[in-house]
Amino acid sequence: MTEADFIARLRAIATDPAARGLADDAAVWEGLVLTHDMIVEGVHFLPDDRPQDVAWKLVAVNLSDLAAKGAPPVGVLVGYSLGDAAWDAAFVEGLDVALRRFGVALLGGDTVRAPTGTPRSFGLTAIGRAPEDGAPTRGGARPGDQLWVTGTVGNAGLGLAMRLGQVEPNETCLAAYSRPQPQLTFGQAVAPHVRAMMDISDGLLIDAQRMAAASGCELGIMLEAIPLSAALLAVRPDVLDTRLAAATAGDDYQLLFAADPAAAGAIREIAAGLNVAVTAIGHAGVGEGIVLTHRAQRIAVPERPGFMH
């Protein structure tokens, strides 16, 4: 059973309005935003990744969901599988660093001891305060809206290839893979100006597909507009295959959002004030799914548009 199949079955029992039909990044209940993500060894991190980096990633990927809701974080609950004592101690050290960095309280959680040789797996529930005007959903994009993305995409995917020894390493891409930076401050500031927002966890294209489906409209993306870092371009030339690889790589944890074109000035002003790069990469239109173009030429959506469970 795929993740989509499983979630479709869960929707039959997730009937509380707070669940938002399981079509969003998080639940919104009584003024709180609630999200839970898990990471698994061999799927979301490598067996030889530093435990401090694994702890950082566990915190960051959950806080990224809060960023997409414009929600200041309040605290977290951690689910942990005990194993090697030295590894566990280093994880706690990294967890402390991450929580202090983002100003988040550890409120509790649970521990278990997994059988020897079982891949490590961890879960974290993050709790935030919903914005007074309401938390943006994935499903608010409307035809005519501009589509935006923060930062650059593809660095973390290339960083993973570097960790696997497939590409000569550079510091920028390795850091993007091991220490993602959730866009909390920008998400909170821009939330009143957007119609839909989500974070890019599984890849720009697959997450844009999810926004399009939730919004009931088509999202057109100009591949040549997708922002790529100088560090990525130093390794891979700026060709169509490079852009498709970047747009389908996961672990970016940037924000994808749709807004009325009239909000463009406010969005750029907020971004400039916070020193966050933002790029308009397309528009919403009538239809469904995503449409890709490259220099005004339509191209096929890749069969695998991002990471799929």
mmCIF file of N, CA and C in Angstrom, residues 1-14 21-22 206 210 308-309:
data_model
loop_
_atom_site.group_PDB
_atom_site.id
_atom_site.type_symbol
_atom_site.label_atom_id
_atom_site.label_comp_id
_atom_site.label_asym_id
_atom_site.label_seq_id
_atom_site.Cartn_x
_atom_site.Cartn_y
_atom_site.Cartn_z
ATOM 1 N N MET A 1 0.842 -1.187 0.000
ATOM 2 C CA MET A 1 0.000 0.000 0.000
ATOM 3 C C MET A 1 0.885 1.248 0.000
ATOM 4 N N THR A 2 0.610 2.191 -0.876
ATOM 5 C CA THR A 2 1.382 3.425 -0.920
ATOM 6 C C THR A 2 0.930 4.379 0.182
ATOM 7 N N GLU A 3 1.750 5.412 0.414
ATOM 8 C CA GLU A 3 1.390 6.437 1.388
ATOM 9 C C GLU A 3 0.049 7.071 1.024
ATOM 10 N N ALA A 4 -0.144 7.370 -0.268
ATOM 11 C CA ALA A 4 -1.397 8.000 -0.697
ATOM 12 C C ALA A 4 -2.591 7.095 -0.437
ATOM 13 N N ASP A 5 -2.432 5.779 -0.689
ATOM 14 C CA ASP A 5 -3.515 4.822 -0.444
ATOM 15 C C ASP A 5 -3.863 4.768 1.040
ATOM 16 N N PHE A 6 -2.823 4.757 1.877
ATOM 17 C CA PHE A 6 -3.039 4.663 3.322
ATOM 18 C C PHE A 6 -3.747 5.911 3.842
ATOM 19 N N ILE A 7 -3.289 7.082 3.393
ATOM 20 C CA ILE A 7 -3.909 8.331 3.833
ATOM 21 C C ILE A 7 -5.357 8.405 3.364
ATOM 22 N N ALA A 8 -5.635 7.904 2.161
ATOM 23 C CA ALA A 8 -7.009 7.898 1.660
ATOM 24 C C ALA A 8 -7.915 7.088 2.583
ATOM 25 N N ARG A 9 -7.414 5.971 3.125
ATOM 26 C CA ARG A 9 -8.210 5.178 4.071
ATOM 27 C C ARG A 9 -8.391 5.917 5.393
ATOM 28 N N LEU A 10 -7.333 6.619 5.834
ATOM 29 C CA LEU A 10 -7.430 7.350 7.097
ATOM 30 C C LEU A 10 -8.446 8.479 7.031
ATOM 31 N N ARG A 11 -8.633 9.054 5.847
ATOM 32 C CA ARG A 11 -9.557 10.193 5.722
ATOM 33 C C ARG A 11 -10.973 9.828 6.176
ATOM 34 N N ALA A 12 -11.326 8.575 6.055
ATOM 35 C CA ALA A 12 -12.671 8.155 6.450
ATOM 36 C C ALA A 12 -12.896 8.302 7.946
ATOM 37 N N ILE A 13 -11.802 8.291 8.721
ATOM 38 C CA ILE A 13 -11.971 8.405 10.170
ATOM 39 C C ILE A 13 -11.448 9.743 10.713
ATOM 40 N N ALA A 14 -10.713 10.492 9.894
ATOM 41 C CA ALA A 14 -10.202 11.800 10.332
ATOM 42 C C ALA A 14 -11.226 12.868 9.986
ATOM 43 N N GLY A 21 -9.038 17.382 6.568
ATOM 44 C CA GLY A 21 -9.168 16.334 5.565
ATOM 45 C C GLY A 21 -7.878 15.609 5.269
ATOM 46 N N LEU A 22 -6.890 15.716 6.141
ATOM 47 C CA LEU A 22 -5.553 15.123 5.944
ATOM 48 C C LEU A 22 -4.938 15.558 4.617
ATOM 49 N N ILE A 206 6.631 17.453 -6.949
ATOM 50 C CA ILE A 206 5.608 16.609 -6.321
ATOM 51 C C ILE A 206 4.816 17.406 -5.288
ATOM 52 N N ARG A 210 0.741 18.433 -5.152
ATOM 53 C CA ARG A 210 -0.132 18.334 -3.982
ATOM 54 C C ARG A 210 -0.888 19.642 -3.742
ATOM 55 N N MET A 308 8.759 9.483 -3.137
ATOM 56 C CA MET A 308 7.490 8.827 -2.829
ATOM 57 C C MET A 308 7.738 7.691 -1.853
ATOM 58 N N HIS A 309 6.886 7.613 -0.829
ATOM 59 C CA HIS A 309 7.010 6.542 0.165
ATOM 60 C C HIS A 309 6.429 5.247 -0.391
#
